[in-house]
Structures are given as structure tokens and as C-alpha cells.
mmCIF file of C-alpha atoms and ligand atoms in Angstrom:
data_model
loop_
_atom_site.group_PDB
_atom_site.id
_atom_site.type_symbol
_atom_site.label_atom_id
_atom_site.label_comp_id
_atom_site.label_asym_id
_atom_site.label_seq_id
_atom_site.Cartn_x
_atom_site.Cartn_y
_atom_site.Cartn_z
ATOM 1 C CA UNK A 1 106.681 80.046 129.464
ATOM 2 C CA UNK A 2 103.799 81.766 128.766
ATOM 3 C CA UNK A 3 101.236 80.080 126.383
ATOM 4 C CA UNK A 4 98.227 82.498 124.372
ATOM 5 C CA UNK A 5 94.819 81.071 125.067
ATOM 6 C CA UNK A 6 92.181 81.640 123.123
ATOM 7 C CA UNK A 7 88.018 81.315 124.402
ATOM 8 C CA UNK A 8 85.106 80.768 122.267
ATOM 9 C CA UNK A 9 86.377 82.763 119.317
ATOM 10 C CA UNK A 10 84.331 80.760 117.318
ATOM 11 C CA UNK A 11 81.395 82.334 114.582
ATOM 12 C CA UNK A 12 78.544 81.398 116.913
ATOM 13 C CA UNK A 13 79.983 83.421 119.599
ATOM 14 C CA UNK A 14 81.403 86.257 117.299
ATOM 15 C CA UNK A 15 78.606 86.684 114.303
ATOM 16 C CA UNK A 16 76.497 83.920 114.743
ATOM 17 C CA UNK A 17 73.531 83.822 117.200
ATOM 18 C CA UNK A 18 75.595 84.739 120.484
ATOM 19 C CA UNK A 19 77.752 87.193 119.092
ATOM 20 C CA UNK A 20 78.450 90.748 119.813
ATOM 21 C CA UNK A 21 80.140 93.838 118.429
ATOM 22 C CA UNK A 22 82.489 93.886 121.402
ATOM 23 C CA UNK A 23 83.422 90.290 120.242
ATOM 24 C CA UNK A 24 84.187 91.564 117.305
ATOM 25 C CA UNK A 25 85.637 94.543 117.967
ATOM 26 C CA UNK A 26 88.539 92.650 118.791
ATOM 27 C CA UNK A 27 89.213 90.350 116.667
ATOM 28 C CA UNK A 28 92.294 92.638 114.720
ATOM 29 C CA UNK A 29 93.844 92.835 117.616
ATOM 30 C CA UNK A 30 93.731 89.671 119.138
ATOM 31 C CA UNK A 31 94.938 88.811 115.209
ATOM 32 C CA UNK A 32 98.121 90.490 115.869
ATOM 33 C CA UNK A 33 98.479 89.207 119.665
ATOM 34 C CA UNK A 34 98.618 85.438 117.827
ATOM 35 C CA UNK A 35 100.770 86.657 114.931
ATOM 36 C CA UNK A 36 103.804 88.238 117.630
ATOM 37 C CA UNK A 37 102.981 85.028 119.745
ATOM 38 C CA UNK A 38 104.058 83.068 116.699
ATOM 39 C CA UNK A 39 106.949 85.140 115.823
ATOM 40 C CA UNK A 40 108.220 84.481 119.340
ATOM 41 C CA UNK A 41 107.431 81.036 119.850
ATOM 42 C CA UNK A 42 104.805 81.564 122.561
ATOM 43 C CA UNK A 43 102.036 78.815 121.802
ATOM 44 C CA UNK A 44 98.688 79.394 120.777
ATOM 45 C CA UNK A 45 95.942 77.239 122.281
ATOM 46 C CA UNK A 46 92.496 77.473 120.849
ATOM 47 C CA UNK A 47 89.829 76.192 122.723
ATOM 48 C CA UNK A 48 86.391 76.054 120.964
ATOM 49 C CA UNK A 49 82.813 75.223 122.362
ATOM 50 C CA UNK A 50 81.985 72.163 120.611
ATOM 51 C CA UNK A 51 78.860 71.420 122.565
ATOM 52 C CA UNK A 52 76.422 67.763 121.967
ATOM 53 C CA UNK A 53 73.044 67.333 122.823
ATOM 54 C CA UNK A 54 72.648 66.607 126.261
ATOM 55 C CA UNK A 55 75.242 69.589 127.439
ATOM 56 C CA UNK A 56 74.040 70.864 131.203
ATOM 57 C CA UNK A 57 74.463 74.828 129.724
ATOM 58 C CA UNK A 58 72.857 73.928 126.670
ATOM 59 C CA UNK A 59 69.160 73.990 129.008
ATOM 60 C CA UNK A 60 70.456 77.438 130.226
ATOM 61 C CA UNK A 61 71.908 79.460 126.664
ATOM 62 C CA UNK A 62 69.705 76.953 123.973
ATOM 63 C CA UNK A 63 71.768 75.313 121.000
ATOM 64 C CA UNK A 64 74.840 76.580 120.127
ATOM 65 C CA UNK A 65 78.686 76.020 118.790
ATOM 66 C CA UNK A 66 77.398 72.363 118.163
ATOM 67 C CA UNK A 67 80.344 69.850 117.135
ATOM 68 C CA UNK A 68 80.739 69.838 114.115
ATOM 69 C CA UNK A 69 78.276 72.618 112.755
ATOM 70 C CA UNK A 70 80.036 76.674 110.908
ATOM 71 C CA UNK A 71 78.552 78.041 114.475
ATOM 72 C CA UNK A 72 81.788 75.927 115.765
ATOM 73 C CA UNK A 73 84.224 76.909 113.842
ATOM 74 C CA UNK A 74 86.729 79.459 114.687
ATOM 75 C CA UNK A 75 86.190 82.552 113.053
ATOM 76 C CA UNK A 76 87.949 82.862 109.266
ATOM 77 C CA UNK A 77 90.631 86.176 110.517
ATOM 78 C CA UNK A 78 91.764 83.836 113.459
ATOM 79 C CA UNK A 79 91.796 80.938 111.720
ATOM 80 C CA UNK A 80 94.295 77.938 112.981
ATOM 81 C CA UNK A 81 98.165 77.848 111.697
ATOM 82 C CA UNK A 82 100.788 75.368 111.770
ATOM 83 C CA UNK A 83 102.062 75.190 115.447
ATOM 84 C CA UNK A 84 98.468 75.863 116.604
ATOM 85 C CA UNK A 85 96.815 73.601 118.906
ATOM 86 C CA UNK A 86 92.832 73.331 118.799
ATOM 87 C CA UNK A 87 90.946 71.809 121.624
ATOM 88 C CA UNK A 88 87.377 71.111 122.324
ATOM 89 C CA UNK A 89 85.275 71.717 125.312
ATOM 90 C CA UNK A 90 81.603 70.913 126.322
ATOM 91 C CA UNK A 91 81.374 73.380 129.036
ATOM 92 C CA UNK A 92 82.766 77.212 130.020
ATOM 93 C CA UNK A 93 85.164 75.794 131.835
ATOM 94 C CA UNK A 94 88.140 73.895 129.026
ATOM 95 C CA UNK A 95 90.056 72.268 131.562
ATOM 96 C CA UNK A 96 87.183 69.548 131.828
ATOM 97 C CA UNK A 97 89.199 68.689 128.298
ATOM 98 C CA UNK A 98 91.530 67.038 130.508
ATOM 99 C CA UNK A 99 94.232 67.151 127.008
ATOM 100 C CA UNK A 100 94.527 70.459 127.492
ATOM 101 C CA UNK A 101 96.542 70.465 130.968
ATOM 102 C CA UNK A 102 97.961 67.791 129.914
ATOM 103 C CA UNK A 103 99.452 69.685 126.869
ATOM 104 C CA UNK A 104 100.023 72.955 128.460
ATOM 105 C CA UNK A 105 102.151 70.993 131.370
ATOM 106 C CA UNK A 106 104.559 68.483 128.107
ATOM 107 C CA UNK A 107 105.271 72.093 126.892
ATOM 108 C CA UNK A 108 106.142 73.882 130.025
ATOM 109 C CA UNK A 109 103.236 75.972 130.067
ATOM 110 C CA UNK A 110 103.180 77.966 133.391
ATOM 111 C CA UNK A 111 101.346 81.280 132.508
ATOM 112 C CA UNK A 112 98.629 81.650 131.119
ATOM 113 C CA UNK A 113 97.251 84.630 128.326
ATOM 114 C CA UNK A 114 93.760 84.558 127.984
ATOM 115 C CA UNK A 115 92.010 86.137 125.401
ATOM 116 C CA UNK A 116 88.426 85.646 123.733
ATOM 117 C CA UNK A 117 85.427 85.624 124.803
ATOM 118 C CA UNK A 118 83.434 85.535 127.799
ATOM 119 C CA UNK A 119 85.651 87.512 129.605
ATOM 120 C CA UNK A 120 82.686 86.374 132.433
ATOM 121 C CA UNK A 121 81.563 83.218 131.268
ATOM 122 C CA UNK A 122 84.711 81.363 129.483
ATOM 123 C CA UNK A 123 87.369 83.248 130.270
ATOM 124 C CA UNK A 124 86.781 83.729 133.946
ATOM 125 C CA UNK A 125 85.737 79.907 134.447
ATOM 126 C CA UNK A 126 88.802 78.608 132.218
ATOM 127 C CA UNK A 127 90.481 81.025 134.501
ATOM 128 C CA UNK A 128 89.339 79.770 137.580
ATOM 129 C CA UNK A 129 90.349 76.177 136.903
ATOM 130 C CA UNK A 130 94.139 77.404 135.719
ATOM 131 C CA UNK A 131 94.573 79.102 138.772
ATOM 132 C CA UNK A 132 93.508 76.261 140.512
ATOM 133 C CA UNK A 133 95.557 73.610 138.932
ATOM 134 C CA UNK A 134 98.832 76.656 139.790
ATOM 135 C CA UNK A 135 98.809 78.347 136.298
ATOM 136 C CA UNK A 136 99.806 82.608 136.943
ATOM 137 C CA UNK A 137 97.408 84.515 134.623
ATOM 138 C CA UNK A 138 97.631 87.633 132.641
ATOM 139 C CA UNK A 139 93.885 88.776 130.857
ATOM 140 C CA UNK A 140 94.491 90.865 128.002
ATOM 141 C CA UNK A 141 91.410 93.417 128.912
ATOM 142 C CA UNK A 142 91.754 94.163 124.606
ATOM 143 C CA UNK A 143 91.564 90.983 123.080
ATOM 144 C CA UNK A 144 88.870 89.618 125.502
ATOM 145 C CA UNK A 145 85.498 90.787 125.303
ATOM 146 C CA UNK A 146 81.944 90.053 126.564
ATOM 147 C CA UNK A 147 78.309 90.917 125.675
ATOM 148 C CA UNK A 148 78.215 94.498 127.225
ATOM 149 C CA UNK A 149 80.849 96.193 128.682
ATOM 150 C CA UNK A 150 79.927 96.049 131.957
ATOM 151 C CA UNK A 151 79.668 92.323 131.752
ATOM 152 C CA UNK A 152 83.260 92.406 130.534
ATOM 153 C CA UNK A 153 84.491 94.641 133.620
ATOM 154 C CA UNK A 154 82.677 92.188 135.625
ATOM 155 C CA UNK A 155 85.076 89.766 134.571
ATOM 156 C CA UNK A 156 88.277 91.305 134.958
ATOM 157 C CA UNK A 157 87.853 92.667 138.161
ATOM 158 C CA UNK A 158 86.628 89.356 139.310
ATOM 159 C CA UNK A 159 89.548 87.570 138.097
ATOM 160 C CA UNK A 160 92.007 90.746 139.062
ATOM 161 C CA UNK A 161 90.465 90.103 142.668
ATOM 162 C CA UNK A 162 89.897 86.514 142.980
ATOM 163 C CA UNK A 163 92.627 84.948 140.599
ATOM 164 C CA UNK A 164 95.484 87.945 140.780
ATOM 165 C CA UNK A 165 95.227 87.732 137.424
ATOM 166 C CA UNK A 166 97.295 90.332 135.700
ATOM 167 C CA UNK A 167 95.270 92.583 133.324
ATOM 168 C CA UNK A 168 97.566 94.275 130.169
ATOM 169 C CA UNK A 169 96.766 95.675 126.719
ATOM 170 C CA UNK A 170 97.172 93.967 123.759
ATOM 171 C CA UNK A 171 100.909 95.284 123.691
ATOM 172 C CA UNK A 172 102.896 94.321 126.538
ATOM 173 C CA UNK A 173 100.821 90.993 126.877
ATOM 174 C CA UNK A 174 103.593 88.836 126.344
HETATM 175 ZN ZN1 ZN B 1 78.476 76.799 125.390
#
């Protein structure tokens, strides 16, 4: 059973302080993929930074996607719909929120279809933990993005070679 994981498609990472044209460019395709998933009964699971003061990565990146702010809200075009689930996280790896693994296992999910940003940071770190936990992985190469094309490619390459992830396009991912 697959689930689509949407990583950090919040204002700060798309249009805001850590946003990029690459992140903005995947929004329409991701919208289509999420629509397909809902039609097919594939769970749509959002994992979103909701930082609190003192979170370790704020030392590196500065304040971003702070809990309760507009920057931490999912971009309007990708707003969750009925039946979707949203988990907050405070680190790159979404499984640091233990509710995520519980929810996925409770639904019988054993394969994650990874989307969102950034390919080489939060997507990759979440994929790493998913791999350790025994999930199979697909990365949707045209529904993930990084600040640069090079970082995007590096992330894809790492997930393919280290975690055995399949890299597929949006129209073949589900
Ligand atoms: Zn963060």
C-alpha cells in the first residue's frame, strides 16, 4: 500500500524566505498527483516544519516555518482536503514525529511516494529514516525540488544508490 508524502510545501519553502523558482515550478504537477492519489484512495500525508525556538536546525538556517506563522502554512494551491493528514515536524526527518510512523503502519502503508522540498535535505532525511524502518521508496523526480538543479540531482542520486529508491515521473508514480 502506497502513501504520498508531501514534504514542506509551506509558504516559507515555496514563496517565502527559503523559497525558490524550482519549488514553485513543481506545484501544478504536484496538484495533479495529489488529485490522482485521492481518486485512487492513496493516502496523502503532509509533513511540515513547525519550528519552535531552540530547534537545532535554526542555528544553521535561521528562523523559518515557525509554528503558528503564515510561513508554516501549506501553500494555498496544495491545501489539504478531507481525508488527508498533516503532521508537524521540528527536524529534517519527519519520522522524528513518532505519530507519522504510527499513522502509516495503521493504514497498512509499506511504500512511500516522496514529493516536496528540498530533495537533498528534508526529503532525503525523511527517506533515510523510512528506509531504516523498512518502507520501500519512490521519489517523484518532477514533484521534488531543491534550491538548485544540482542539489536536486545529488539528492535523487543519493536516495537511489543508498536506499534503493525508484525515481519516477509524476505520471507513472501511482
Ligand atoms: Zn526546518
